[in-house]
mmCIF file of C-alpha atoms and ligand atoms in Angstrom:
data_model
loop_
_atom_site.group_PDB
_atom_site.id
_atom_site.type_symbol
_atom_site.label_atom_id
_atom_site.label_comp_id
_atom_site.label_asym_id
_atom_site.label_seq_id
_atom_site.Cartn_x
_atom_site.Cartn_y
_atom_site.Cartn_z
ATOM 1 C CA MET A 1 -30.750 37.998 7.219
ATOM 2 C CA LYS A 2 -27.680 38.345 9.453
ATOM 3 C CA LYS A 3 -28.699 35.245 11.318
ATOM 4 C CA PHE A 4 -29.082 33.385 8.049
ATOM 5 C CA ALA A 5 -25.583 34.401 6.878
ATOM 6 C CA ALA A 6 -24.096 33.331 10.198
ATOM 7 C CA ALA A 7 -25.817 29.993 9.851
ATOM 8 C CA LEU A 8 -24.351 29.620 6.369
ATOM 9 C CA VAL A 9 -20.861 30.419 7.625
ATOM 10 C CA SER A 10 -21.080 27.909 10.446
ATOM 11 C CA LEU A 11 -22.476 25.337 8.026
ATOM 12 C CA ALA A 12 -19.506 25.907 5.714
ATOM 13 C CA PHE A 13 -17.189 25.592 8.691
ATOM 14 C CA LEU A 14 -18.860 22.387 9.756
ATOM 15 C CA GLN A 15 -18.469 20.937 6.277
ATOM 16 C CA THR A 16 -14.750 21.784 6.199
ATOM 17 C CA ALA A 17 -14.327 20.265 9.646
ATOM 18 C CA THR A 18 -16.004 17.000 8.598
ATOM 19 C CA ALA A 19 -14.014 16.948 5.373
ATOM 20 C CA PHE A 20 -10.871 17.139 7.488
ATOM 21 C CA ALA A 21 -12.075 14.462 9.865
ATOM 22 C CA GLN A 22 -12.786 12.163 6.927
ATOM 23 C CA ALA A 23 -9.591 12.742 4.924
ATOM 24 C CA PRO A 24 -8.503 9.136 4.410
ATOM 25 C CA ASP A 25 -5.560 8.146 6.563
ATOM 26 C CA ALA A 26 -3.056 6.768 4.047
ATOM 27 C CA ALA A 27 -0.785 5.414 6.812
ATOM 28 C CA ALA A 28 -3.672 3.366 8.190
ATOM 29 C CA GLY A 29 -4.304 2.034 4.678
ATOM 30 C CA LYS A 30 -0.698 0.902 4.399
ATOM 31 C CA ALA A 31 -0.807 -0.678 7.874
ATOM 32 C CA LEU A 32 -3.895 -2.731 6.985
ATOM 33 C CA TRP A 33 -2.414 -3.736 3.614
ATOM 34 C CA ASP A 34 0.829 -4.874 5.296
ATOM 35 C CA SER A 35 -0.925 -6.682 8.156
ATOM 36 C CA ASN A 36 -2.051 -10.266 8.385
ATOM 37 C CA ASN A 37 -5.697 -9.119 8.356
ATOM 38 C CA THR A 38 -5.946 -8.728 4.574
ATOM 39 C CA PHE A 39 -4.237 -10.668 1.799
ATOM 40 C CA CYS A 40 -4.793 -8.149 -1.051
ATOM 41 C CA LYS A 41 -0.980 -7.989 -1.302
ATOM 42 C CA ASN A 42 -0.801 -11.648 -2.332
ATOM 43 C CA CYS A 43 -2.407 -10.718 -5.661
ATOM 44 C CA HIS A 44 -1.507 -7.031 -6.057
ATOM 45 C CA GLY A 45 2.057 -7.052 -4.674
ATOM 46 C CA LYS A 46 3.521 -5.967 -1.334
ATOM 47 C CA ALA A 47 3.631 -2.323 -2.500
ATOM 48 C CA GLY A 48 0.823 -2.529 -5.062
ATOM 49 C CA GLU A 49 3.310 -3.230 -7.848
ATOM 50 C CA GLY A 50 1.020 -5.852 -9.399
ATOM 51 C CA ALA A 51 1.299 -9.658 -9.496
ATOM 52 C CA PHE A 52 -1.631 -12.014 -10.230
ATOM 53 C CA GLY A 53 -3.807 -8.890 -10.148
ATOM 54 C CA PRO A 54 -3.095 -5.495 -11.732
ATOM 55 C CA ASP A 55 -0.688 -2.912 -10.292
ATOM 56 C CA LEU A 56 -2.442 -0.360 -8.090
ATOM 57 C CA ALA A 57 0.522 1.893 -7.159
ATOM 58 C CA GLY A 58 0.319 5.419 -8.552
ATOM 59 C CA ARG A 59 -2.669 4.635 -10.742
ATOM 60 C CA GLY A 60 -4.713 7.346 -9.040
ATOM 61 C CA LEU A 61 -7.792 5.148 -8.525
ATOM 62 C CA SER A 62 -10.420 6.839 -6.368
ATOM 63 C CA ALA A 63 -12.054 5.446 -3.235
ATOM 64 C CA ALA A 64 -15.192 4.860 -5.322
ATOM 65 C CA GLN A 65 -13.210 2.895 -7.902
ATOM 66 C CA PHE A 66 -11.705 0.763 -5.121
ATOM 67 C CA GLN A 67 -15.141 0.097 -3.678
ATOM 68 C CA HIS A 68 -16.500 -0.926 -7.057
ATOM 69 C CA ALA A 69 -13.559 -3.248 -7.763
ATOM 70 C CA VAL A 70 -13.748 -4.917 -4.344
ATOM 71 C CA ARG A 71 -17.540 -5.226 -3.914
ATOM 72 C CA THR A 72 -18.366 -6.120 -7.542
ATOM 73 C CA PRO A 73 -15.122 -7.347 -9.125
ATOM 74 C CA TRP A 74 -14.884 -7.490 -12.900
ATOM 75 C CA GLY A 75 -13.246 -10.850 -13.289
ATOM 76 C CA ALA A 76 -11.075 -13.304 -11.399
ATOM 77 C CA MET A 77 -10.926 -11.344 -8.151
ATOM 78 C CA PRO A 78 -13.169 -12.607 -5.321
ATOM 79 C CA THR A 79 -15.624 -10.228 -3.621
ATOM 80 C CA PHE A 80 -14.694 -8.907 -0.200
ATOM 81 C CA VAL A 81 -17.451 -7.874 2.208
ATOM 82 C CA ASP A 82 -17.592 -4.972 4.633
ATOM 83 C CA THR A 83 -16.453 -7.000 7.679
ATOM 84 C CA GLN A 84 -13.279 -7.956 5.778
ATOM 85 C CA VAL A 85 -12.481 -4.432 4.620
ATOM 86 C CA SER A 86 -14.778 -1.444 5.181
ATOM 87 C CA ASP A 87 -15.434 1.386 2.713
ATOM 88 C CA ALA A 88 -13.443 3.744 4.948
ATOM 89 C CA GLU A 89 -10.502 1.307 4.921
ATOM 90 C CA LEU A 90 -10.704 0.996 1.133
ATOM 91 C CA ALA A 91 -10.496 4.781 0.901
ATOM 92 C CA GLN A 92 -7.391 4.638 3.119
ATOM 93 C CA MET A 93 -5.796 1.993 0.893
ATOM 94 C CA ALA A 94 -6.672 3.991 -2.225
ATOM 95 C CA ALA A 95 -5.056 7.101 -0.675
ATOM 96 C CA TRP A 96 -1.838 5.242 0.200
ATOM 97 C CA LEU A 97 -1.508 3.295 -3.055
ATOM 98 C CA GLY A 98 -2.493 6.281 -5.178
ATOM 99 C CA ALA A 99 0.338 8.368 -3.724
ATOM 100 C CA LEU A 100 3.018 5.759 -4.530
ATOM 101 C CA PRO A 101 5.084 6.096 -7.708
ATOM 102 C CA LYS A 102 3.817 4.179 -10.732
ATOM 103 C CA VAL A 103 5.633 0.956 -11.565
ATOM 104 C CA ALA A 104 7.474 0.633 -14.862
ATOM 105 C CA GLU A 105 6.320 -2.948 -15.213
ATOM 106 C CA PRO A 106 3.958 -5.033 -13.042
ATOM 107 C CA GLY A 107 5.578 -7.641 -10.775
ATOM 108 C CA PRO A 108 5.484 -11.431 -11.289
ATOM 109 C CA TRP A 109 2.905 -13.797 -9.761
ATOM 110 C CA ARG A 110 3.702 -14.668 -6.154
ATOM 111 C CA VAL A 111 3.227 -18.373 -6.962
ATOM 112 C CA PRO A 112 3.899 -19.143 -10.640
ATOM 113 C CA VAL A 113 2.174 -21.914 -12.628
ATOM 114 C CA ALA A 114 4.355 -24.810 -13.760
ATOM 115 C CA ALA A 115 3.733 -25.500 -17.452
ATOM 116 C CA ASP A 116 3.646 -29.263 -16.823
ATOM 117 C CA ALA A 117 1.236 -29.112 -13.862
ATOM 118 C CA PRO A 118 -1.746 -31.502 -14.056
ATOM 119 C CA HIS A 119 -4.852 -29.920 -15.579
ATOM 120 C CA GLY A 120 -6.755 -29.622 -12.279
ATOM 121 C CA GLN A 121 -3.788 -27.907 -10.651
ATOM 122 C CA GLN A 122 -3.572 -25.469 -13.561
ATOM 123 C CA VAL A 123 -7.239 -24.561 -13.100
ATOM 124 C CA TYR A 124 -6.483 -24.058 -9.393
ATOM 125 C CA MET A 125 -3.521 -21.822 -10.269
ATOM 126 C CA SER A 126 -5.343 -19.765 -12.873
ATOM 127 C CA ALA A 127 -8.265 -19.139 -10.502
ATOM 128 C CA GLY A 128 -5.798 -17.381 -8.183
ATOM 129 C CA CYS A 129 -6.149 -19.840 -5.270
ATOM 130 C CA ALA A 130 -2.414 -20.634 -5.269
ATOM 131 C CA GLN A 131 -1.466 -17.007 -4.588
ATOM 132 C CA CYS A 132 -2.680 -17.573 -1.020
ATOM 133 C CA HIS A 133 -2.771 -21.375 -0.622
ATOM 134 C CA GLY A 134 0.570 -22.152 -2.319
ATOM 135 C CA ALA A 135 1.086 -24.544 -5.213
ATOM 136 C CA THR A 136 -0.305 -27.574 -3.380
ATOM 137 C CA PHE A 137 -3.394 -26.286 -1.477
ATOM 138 C CA ASP A 138 -2.017 -27.679 1.818
ATOM 139 C CA GLN A 139 -4.328 -26.229 4.468
ATOM 140 C CA PRO A 140 -7.670 -26.891 2.706
ATOM 141 C CA ARG A 141 -6.506 -30.413 1.762
ATOM 142 C CA ALA A 142 -5.826 -31.043 5.466
ATOM 143 C CA MET A 143 -9.169 -29.578 6.529
ATOM 144 C CA PHE A 144 -11.005 -31.741 3.986
ATOM 145 C CA GLY A 145 -8.860 -34.781 4.849
ATOM 146 C CA GLY A 146 -9.767 -34.398 8.499
ATOM 147 C CA ARG A 147 -13.520 -34.598 7.886
ATOM 148 C CA ASN A 148 -13.867 -36.281 4.483
ATOM 149 C CA GLY A 149 -15.201 -33.020 3.044
ATOM 150 C CA ASP A 150 -17.254 -33.306 -0.151
ATOM 151 C CA PHE A 151 -17.816 -31.049 -3.165
ATOM 152 C CA ALA A 152 -20.887 -29.452 -1.564
ATOM 153 C CA LEU A 153 -18.661 -28.254 1.281
ATOM 154 C CA MET A 154 -16.065 -26.975 -1.208
ATOM 155 C CA LYS A 155 -18.728 -24.997 -3.088
ATOM 156 C CA ALA A 156 -20.054 -23.472 0.135
ATOM 157 C CA LEU A 157 -16.561 -22.556 1.351
ATOM 158 C CA VAL A 158 -15.570 -20.929 -1.960
ATOM 159 C CA TYR A 159 -18.772 -19.258 -3.256
ATOM 160 C CA THR A 160 -20.160 -18.226 0.143
ATOM 161 C CA HIS A 161 -16.904 -18.215 2.072
ATOM 162 C CA THR A 162 -17.684 -15.399 4.492
ATOM 163 C CA ALA A 163 -20.982 -17.004 5.578
ATOM 164 C CA THR A 164 -19.782 -20.626 5.619
ATOM 165 C CA MET A 165 -16.294 -20.463 7.119
ATOM 166 C CA PRO A 166 -17.362 -19.363 10.639
ATOM 167 C CA GLN A 167 -19.946 -22.182 10.704
ATOM 168 C CA VAL A 168 -17.396 -24.819 9.745
ATOM 169 C CA GLU A 169 -14.601 -23.624 11.992
ATOM 170 C CA PRO A 170 -14.962 -21.206 14.907
ATOM 171 C CA GLN A 171 -12.911 -18.059 14.216
ATOM 172 C CA ARG A 172 -10.871 -16.155 16.779
ATOM 173 C CA PRO A 173 -12.996 -13.249 18.096
ATOM 174 C CA GLY A 174 -12.096 -10.043 16.270
ATOM 175 C CA SER A 175 -10.197 -11.846 13.512
ATOM 176 C CA ARG A 176 -11.059 -11.199 9.866
ATOM 177 C CA LEU A 177 -11.581 -13.711 7.103
ATOM 178 C CA ARG A 178 -8.978 -13.021 4.448
ATOM 179 C CA MET A 179 -10.425 -14.999 1.562
ATOM 180 C CA GLY A 180 -13.229 -13.373 -0.420
ATOM 181 C CA ASN A 181 -16.328 -14.924 -2.012
ATOM 182 C CA PHE A 182 -15.744 -16.266 -5.510
ATOM 183 C CA ASN A 183 -18.431 -15.602 -8.092
ATOM 184 C CA PRO A 184 -19.790 -18.790 -9.768
ATOM 185 C CA LEU A 185 -20.213 -16.786 -12.994
ATOM 186 C CA ARG A 186 -16.448 -16.158 -13.010
ATOM 187 C CA LEU A 187 -15.181 -19.381 -11.470
ATOM 188 C CA SER A 188 -17.710 -21.898 -12.785
ATOM 189 C CA GLU A 189 -18.900 -24.923 -10.839
ATOM 190 C CA GLY A 190 -17.253 -27.093 -13.511
ATOM 191 C CA GLN A 191 -13.900 -25.431 -12.888
ATOM 192 C CA LEU A 192 -14.293 -25.696 -9.124
ATOM 193 C CA LYS A 193 -15.128 -29.403 -9.555
ATOM 194 C CA GLU A 194 -11.872 -29.842 -11.479
ATOM 195 C CA ILE A 195 -10.029 -28.211 -8.583
ATOM 196 C CA PHE A 196 -11.851 -30.443 -6.097
ATOM 197 C CA ASP A 197 -11.171 -33.617 -8.111
ATOM 198 C CA TRP A 198 -7.481 -32.768 -8.418
ATOM 199 C CA SER A 199 -7.228 -32.181 -4.663
ATOM 200 C CA HIS A 200 -9.237 -35.323 -3.825
ATOM 201 C CA ASP A 201 -8.243 -37.879 -6.480
ATOM 202 C CA GLU A 202 -4.824 -36.823 -7.766
ATOM 203 C CA ILE A 203 -2.695 -35.031 -5.183
ATOM 204 C CA GLY A 204 -5.169 -36.301 -2.570
ATOM 205 C CA PHE A 205 -6.411 -34.956 0.747
ATOM 206 C CA ARG A 206 -3.986 -34.801 3.666
ATOM 207 C CA PRO A 207 -4.430 -36.162 7.183
ATOM 208 C CA ALA A 208 -5.077 -33.231 9.530
ATOM 209 C CA LEU A 209 -1.820 -33.395 11.486
ATOM 210 C CA GLN A 210 -0.772 -30.640 13.842
ATOM 211 C CA ALA A 211 2.401 -30.232 15.857
ATOM 212 C CA GLN A 212 3.051 -28.350 19.066
ATOM 213 C CA PHE A 213 6.626 -27.870 20.109
ATOM 214 C CA ALA A 214 7.706 -26.040 23.251
ATOM 215 C CA ALA A 215 10.580 -25.698 25.687
ATOM 216 C CA THR A 216 9.643 -27.096 29.098
ATOM 217 C CA GLU A 217 10.833 -25.837 32.457
ATOM 218 C CA GLY A 218 13.228 -28.711 33.051
ATOM 219 C CA GLY A 219 15.329 -27.721 30.033
ATOM 220 C CA SER A 220 13.822 -30.349 27.754
ATOM 221 C CA TYR A 221 11.667 -29.823 24.688
ATOM 222 C CA ALA A 222 8.236 -31.399 24.289
ATOM 223 C CA LEU A 223 6.703 -32.222 20.913
ATOM 224 C CA ASN A 224 3.068 -33.267 20.627
ATOM 225 C CA VAL A 225 1.783 -34.475 17.282
ATOM 226 C CA THR A 226 -1.997 -34.731 16.953
ATOM 227 C CA ASN A 227 -4.286 -35.932 14.204
ATOM 228 C CA THR A 228 -7.114 -33.407 14.595
ATOM 229 C CA GLY A 229 -9.390 -35.192 12.132
ATOM 230 C CA GLU A 230 -12.861 -36.447 13.046
ATOM 231 C CA ALA A 231 -13.042 -40.033 14.300
ATOM 232 C CA GLY A 232 -14.506 -42.324 11.642
ATOM 233 C CA LYS A 233 -14.154 -39.663 8.909
ATOM 234 C CA GLY A 234 -10.635 -38.283 8.909
ATOM 235 C CA LEU A 235 -7.619 -39.800 7.160
ATOM 236 C CA THR A 236 -5.054 -41.841 9.064
ATOM 237 C CA ALA A 237 -1.397 -40.965 8.463
ATOM 238 C CA GLN A 238 0.719 -44.073 7.934
ATOM 239 C CA LYS A 239 4.487 -44.590 8.245
ATOM 240 C CA VAL A 240 4.998 -41.229 9.897
ATOM 241 C CA THR A 241 8.566 -39.906 10.217
ATOM 242 C CA ILE A 242 9.356 -37.082 12.624
ATOM 243 C CA ASP A 243 12.727 -35.370 12.195
ATOM 244 C CA LEU A 244 14.087 -32.810 14.623
ATOM 245 C CA VAL A 245 17.121 -30.854 13.419
ATOM 246 C CA ILE A 246 19.787 -30.687 16.132
ATOM 247 C CA PRO A 247 21.734 -27.411 15.736
ATOM 248 C CA ALA A 248 25.535 -27.508 15.445
ATOM 249 C CA GLY A 249 27.376 -27.729 18.755
ATOM 250 C CA VAL A 250 24.447 -29.392 20.517
ATOM 251 C CA THR A 251 23.953 -33.110 21.246
ATOM 252 C CA VAL A 252 20.961 -35.128 22.395
ATOM 253 C CA THR A 253 21.344 -36.259 26.007
ATOM 254 C CA ALA A 254 18.093 -38.215 26.161
ATOM 255 C CA ALA A 255 14.924 -38.690 24.152
ATOM 256 C CA THR A 256 11.557 -40.313 24.873
ATOM 257 C CA GLY A 257 8.521 -41.304 22.851
ATOM 258 C CA ASP A 258 7.469 -44.288 20.732
ATOM 259 C CA GLY A 259 9.693 -45.200 17.830
ATOM 260 C CA TYR A 260 12.802 -43.213 18.712
ATOM 261 C CA LYS A 261 15.510 -44.077 16.172
ATOM 262 C CA GLY A 262 18.396 -42.006 17.518
ATOM 263 C CA VAL A 263 20.406 -39.276 15.797
ATOM 264 C CA HIS A 264 21.809 -39.519 12.280
ATOM 265 C CA THR A 265 23.393 -37.134 9.819
ATOM 266 C CA ASP A 266 20.795 -36.062 7.301
ATOM 267 C CA ASP A 267 22.188 -35.178 3.880
ATOM 268 C CA GLN A 268 19.207 -33.057 2.878
ATOM 269 C CA ALA A 269 19.118 -30.997 6.073
ATOM 270 C CA LYS A 270 22.976 -31.011 6.157
ATOM 271 C CA ALA A 271 22.690 -31.442 9.919
ATOM 272 C CA ASN A 272 22.215 -33.993 12.657
ATOM 273 C CA VAL A 273 18.638 -35.103 12.982
ATOM 274 C CA ALA A 274 16.844 -36.916 15.805
ATOM 275 C CA GLU A 275 14.212 -39.221 14.335
ATOM 276 C CA TRP A 276 11.050 -40.968 15.477
ATOM 277 C CA GLN A 277 8.973 -43.349 13.364
ATOM 278 C CA VAL A 278 5.332 -44.042 14.093
ATOM 279 C CA ALA A 279 3.345 -46.681 12.211
ATOM 280 C CA ARG A 280 0.068 -44.749 12.181
ATOM 281 C CA LEU A 281 -1.680 -41.684 13.522
ATOM 282 C CA ALA A 282 -5.453 -42.025 13.332
ATOM 283 C CA PRO A 283 -7.915 -39.175 13.977
ATOM 284 C CA LYS A 284 -7.822 -38.099 17.648
ATOM 285 C CA ASP A 285 -4.434 -39.808 18.239
ATOM 286 C CA THR A 286 -1.766 -37.744 19.968
ATOM 287 C CA LYS A 287 1.840 -38.830 20.338
ATOM 288 C CA ALA A 288 4.159 -37.149 22.805
ATOM 289 C CA PHE A 289 7.930 -36.949 22.326
ATOM 290 C CA THR A 290 10.588 -35.238 24.402
ATOM 291 C CA VAL A 291 14.226 -34.484 23.929
ATOM 292 C CA ILE A 292 16.881 -33.243 26.352
ATOM 293 C CA LEU A 293 19.816 -31.389 24.806
ATOM 294 C CA SER A 294 23.387 -30.995 26.048
ATOM 295 C CA GLN A 295 22.830 -27.225 26.019
ATOM 296 C CA PRO A 296 20.226 -24.808 24.662
ATOM 297 C CA PRO A 297 20.901 -23.913 21.009
ATOM 298 C CA ALA A 298 22.524 -20.495 20.487
ATOM 299 C CA ASN A 299 19.589 -19.552 18.296
ATOM 300 C CA PRO A 300 16.353 -21.251 19.448
ATOM 301 C CA ALA A 301 14.908 -20.745 15.937
ATOM 302 C CA ASP A 302 17.434 -23.325 14.637
ATOM 303 C CA LEU A 303 15.622 -26.033 16.579
ATOM 304 C CA LYS A 304 12.909 -27.080 14.144
ATOM 305 C CA GLY A 305 11.688 -30.124 12.310
ATOM 306 C CA THR A 306 9.364 -31.841 9.902
ATOM 307 C CA ILE A 307 6.676 -34.504 9.967
ATOM 308 C CA LYS A 308 6.244 -36.611 6.837
ATOM 309 C CA TRP A 309 4.136 -39.639 6.042
ATOM 310 C CA ALA A 310 4.284 -42.291 3.344
ATOM 311 C CA LYS A 311 0.496 -42.702 3.040
ATOM 312 C CA PRO A 312 -1.882 -41.245 1.955
ATOM 313 C CA ALA A 313 0.189 -40.259 -1.077
ATOM 314 C CA PRO A 314 -0.735 -38.796 -4.485
ATOM 315 C CA LYS A 315 -1.910 -41.120 -7.242
ATOM 316 C CA THR A 316 1.515 -40.920 -8.837
ATOM 317 C CA GLY A 317 4.735 -40.596 -6.882
ATOM 318 C CA PRO A 318 5.470 -40.505 -3.160
ATOM 319 C CA SER A 319 3.926 -38.092 -0.678
ATOM 320 C CA GLN A 320 5.645 -34.694 -0.703
ATOM 321 C CA ASP A 321 3.454 -33.471 2.139
ATOM 322 C CA THR A 322 5.068 -32.082 5.265
ATOM 323 C CA VAL A 323 4.083 -30.372 8.458
ATOM 324 C CA THR A 324 6.850 -28.195 9.816
ATOM 325 C CA PHE A 325 7.299 -27.296 13.451
ATOM 326 C CA ALA A 326 9.423 -24.879 15.445
ATOM 327 C CA VAL A 327 9.194 -23.659 19.009
ATOM 328 C CA ARG A 328 5.574 -22.479 18.673
ATOM 329 C CA PRO A 329 2.273 -24.100 17.628
ATOM 330 C CA THR A 330 2.158 -24.869 13.899
ATOM 331 C CA GLY A 331 0.117 -26.630 11.265
ATOM 332 C CA PRO A 332 0.297 -26.916 7.497
ATOM 333 C CA GLY A 333 0.765 -23.594 5.713
ATOM 334 C CA ARG A 334 -2.156 -21.808 4.053
HETATM 335 C C1 HEC B 1 -7.090 -13.655 -6.036
HETATM 336 C C2 HEC B 1 -6.331 -12.478 -6.309
HETATM 337 C C3 HEC B 1 -6.836 -11.140 -5.819
HETATM 338 C C4 HEC B 1 -7.033 -10.735 -4.514
HETATM 339 C C5 HEC B 1 -6.862 -11.551 -3.256
HETATM 340 C C6 HEC B 1 -7.403 -9.347 -4.583
HETATM 341 N N1 HEC B 1 -7.443 -8.925 -5.878
HETATM 342 FE FE1 HEC B 1 -7.919 -7.066 -6.539
HETATM 343 N N2 HEC B 1 -7.858 -7.726 -8.462
HETATM 344 C C7 HEC B 1 -7.476 -8.977 -8.872
HETATM 345 C C8 HEC B 1 -7.645 -9.078 -10.308
HETATM 346 C C9 HEC B 1 -7.335 -10.313 -11.160
HETATM 347 C C10 HEC B 1 -8.147 -7.830 -10.765
HETATM 348 C C11 HEC B 1 -8.547 -7.436 -12.194
HETATM 349 C C12 HEC B 1 -10.062 -7.379 -12.288
HETATM 350 C C13 HEC B 1 -10.717 -8.679 -11.906
HETATM 351 O O1 HEC B 1 -10.295 -9.733 -12.376
HETATM 352 O O2 HEC B 1 -11.662 -8.645 -11.111
HETATM 353 C C14 HEC B 1 -8.251 -7.002 -9.556
HETATM 354 C C15 HEC B 1 -8.679 -5.680 -9.567
HETATM 355 C C16 HEC B 1 -8.620 -4.828 -8.466
HETATM 356 C C17 HEC B 1 -8.856 -3.406 -8.519
HETATM 357 C C18 HEC B 1 -9.205 -2.594 -9.768
HETATM 358 C C19 HEC B 1 -7.940 -2.215 -10.493
HETATM 359 C C20 HEC B 1 -8.224 -1.362 -11.704
HETATM 360 O O3 HEC B 1 -7.308 -1.276 -12.531
HETATM 361 O O4 HEC B 1 -9.312 -0.812 -11.830
HETATM 362 C C21 HEC B 1 -8.724 -2.928 -7.257
HETATM 363 C C22 HEC B 1 -8.864 -1.496 -6.789
HETATM 364 C C23 HEC B 1 -8.426 -4.058 -6.406
HETATM 365 N N3 HEC B 1 -8.369 -5.198 -7.174
HETATM 366 C C24 HEC B 1 -8.244 -3.983 -5.025
HETATM 367 C C25 HEC B 1 -8.113 -5.110 -4.192
HETATM 368 C C26 HEC B 1 -8.147 -5.063 -2.740
HETATM 369 C C27 HEC B 1 -8.306 -3.812 -1.912
HETATM 370 C C28 HEC B 1 -8.019 -6.345 -2.311
HETATM 371 C C29 HEC B 1 -8.066 -6.874 -0.888
HETATM 372 C C30 HEC B 1 -9.241 -6.574 -0.144
HETATM 373 C C31 HEC B 1 -7.865 -7.198 -3.492
HETATM 374 N N4 HEC B 1 -7.944 -6.403 -4.605
HETATM 375 C C32 HEC B 1 -7.671 -8.563 -3.465
HETATM 376 C C33 HEC B 1 -7.023 -9.989 -8.061
HETATM 377 C C34 HEC B 1 -7.110 -9.997 -6.671
HETATM 378 C C1 HEC B 2 -6.694 -13.874 -0.670
HETATM 379 C C2 HEC B 2 -6.135 -15.174 -0.311
HETATM 380 C C3 HEC B 2 -6.924 -16.404 -0.720
HETATM 381 C C4 HEC B 2 -7.330 -16.774 -1.977
HETATM 382 C C5 HEC B 2 -7.091 -16.054 -3.277
HETATM 383 C C6 HEC B 2 -8.024 -18.032 -1.808
HETATM 384 N N1 HEC B 2 -8.046 -18.386 -0.495
HETATM 385 FE FE1 HEC B 2 -8.988 -19.977 0.290
HETATM 386 N N2 HEC B 2 -8.563 -19.320 2.181
HETATM 387 C C7 HEC B 2 -7.724 -18.277 2.471
HETATM 388 C C8 HEC B 2 -7.639 -18.134 3.899
HETATM 389 C C9 HEC B 2 -6.771 -17.121 4.632
HETATM 390 C C10 HEC B 2 -8.484 -19.117 4.471
HETATM 391 C C11 HEC B 2 -8.818 -19.299 5.956
HETATM 392 C C12 HEC B 2 -10.104 -18.535 6.281
HETATM 393 C C13 HEC B 2 -9.989 -17.050 5.975
HETATM 394 O O1 HEC B 2 -9.165 -16.320 6.586
HETATM 395 O O2 HEC B 2 -10.752 -16.583 5.096
HETATM 396 C C14 HEC B 2 -9.028 -19.871 3.341
HETATM 397 C C15 HEC B 2 -9.869 -20.955 3.452
HETATM 398 C C16 HEC B 2 -10.239 -21.783 2.404
HETATM 399 C C17 HEC B 2 -10.997 -22.995 2.522
HETATM 400 C C18 HEC B 2 -11.544 -23.567 3.823
HETATM 401 C C19 HEC B 2 -10.608 -24.597 4.391
HETATM 402 C C20 HEC B 2 -9.470 -24.019 5.149
HETATM 403 O O3 HEC B 2 -8.349 -24.399 4.831
HETATM 404 O O4 HEC B 2 -9.670 -23.193 6.048
HETATM 405 C C21 HEC B 2 -11.129 -23.536 1.274
HETATM 406 C C22 HEC B 2 -11.830 -24.839 0.893
HETATM 407 C C23 HEC B 2 -10.484 -22.638 0.362
HETATM 408 N N3 HEC B 2 -9.948 -21.586 1.083
HETATM 409 C C24 HEC B 2 -10.418 -22.845 -1.003
HETATM 410 C C25 HEC B 2 -9.954 -21.892 -1.907
HETATM 411 C C26 HEC B 2 -10.043 -22.013 -3.353
HETATM 412 C C27 HEC B 2 -10.586 -23.228 -4.100
HETATM 413 C C28 HEC B 2 -9.566 -20.855 -3.867
HETATM 414 C C29 HEC B 2 -9.503 -20.422 -5.317
HETATM 415 C C30 HEC B 2 -10.750 -20.518 -6.051
HETATM 416 C C31 HEC B 2 -9.138 -20.018 -2.741
HETATM 417 N N4 HEC B 2 -9.389 -20.683 -1.587
HETATM 418 C C32 HEC B 2 -8.575 -18.753 -2.856
HETATM 419 C C33 HEC B 2 -7.111 -17.436 1.567
HETATM 420 C C34 HEC B 2 -7.367 -17.431 0.205
#
């Protein structure tokens, strides 16, 4: 009997110890929320104040309620799988968000819908895509433009994102996919087709241009612009203009590369701009440009630029597409 009681006591102790070990770490939940590994904040607000999705701060939702909402969402929210956010991590997020004060009023959408947007773009906005991909769907339009992606690929990448994405594009080891799987019963194939048609026929796919800009050892700066599209499938960028903003107090000593047009004052950038013009950049083309400056800019971050092209352009109006570059590798934004 004594032995039995002792066993009970140690069992109780063990249970308390495990309960302690498993108390969700709210700080870890905040760190994951804030990080680049999850984009929950794009829809629920940086501090859970609500945006496209409901406010979560101070609502007192349990870990189980979080798991239900994330694994089997009620409505517009995509499903996130365990490798994107584990049950333990959801409990951590629930602990952090639950302890925050309630908001008086939920926050606004991160990317609002323009009332006069074309119908397909409105469908895209109301499905929530724009909260992560911006108003104009830049990165997917470039990925599709680089390989002439069709609707079957769009369906696979949206409805079975977590299975399809790593097959289409190798992911960095240890990185997490941040987009969830959309449910075809909530975002119908008809709606997704409207999104696809808008991105393909109206605003149009983009050529898959990428820029790499770096300081070289000799004190010059090297810019490489590559069309990463697939040969024979990807779009060619035509009438490409490359503008490099020259910070105040700095002049261009020398520049190389095809189509160098010199430095002019740009009204929009309100600065001096060194410009190159290239007739076309087809898939697999790379163009190299260099510039030598009179002195390094006081703030290296001021040395940045844009790549624009006249064609392909949307059905109506000129191309508004840009790739920005600064002293680090860049591509179009998500
Ligand atoms: C595309 C926008 C979007 C993203 C991204 C998103 N959510 Fe949601 N979330 C919603 C919407 C909208 C709802 C309301 C229910 C629905 O439509 O499914 C919701 C509901 C919830 C709820 C339930 C709230 C309640 O009142 O019961 C929780 C919890 C939640 N989301 C957590 C998360 C977490 C954690 C992530 C990241 C892994 C996330 N959400 C990512 C849009 C989003
Ligand atoms: C929570 C943020 C988020 C939402 C909401 C979202 N996406 Fe994504 N999407 C991403 C990210 C980030 C990637 C890159 C892969 C990854 O990390 O999952 C991506 C990748 C894609 C891709 C593959 C091509 C590429 O650019 O890599 C397509 C196509 C796509 N998204 C379409 C959509 C559509 C359509 C919607 C709305 C129905 C949508 N996405 C909603 C974040 C999001």
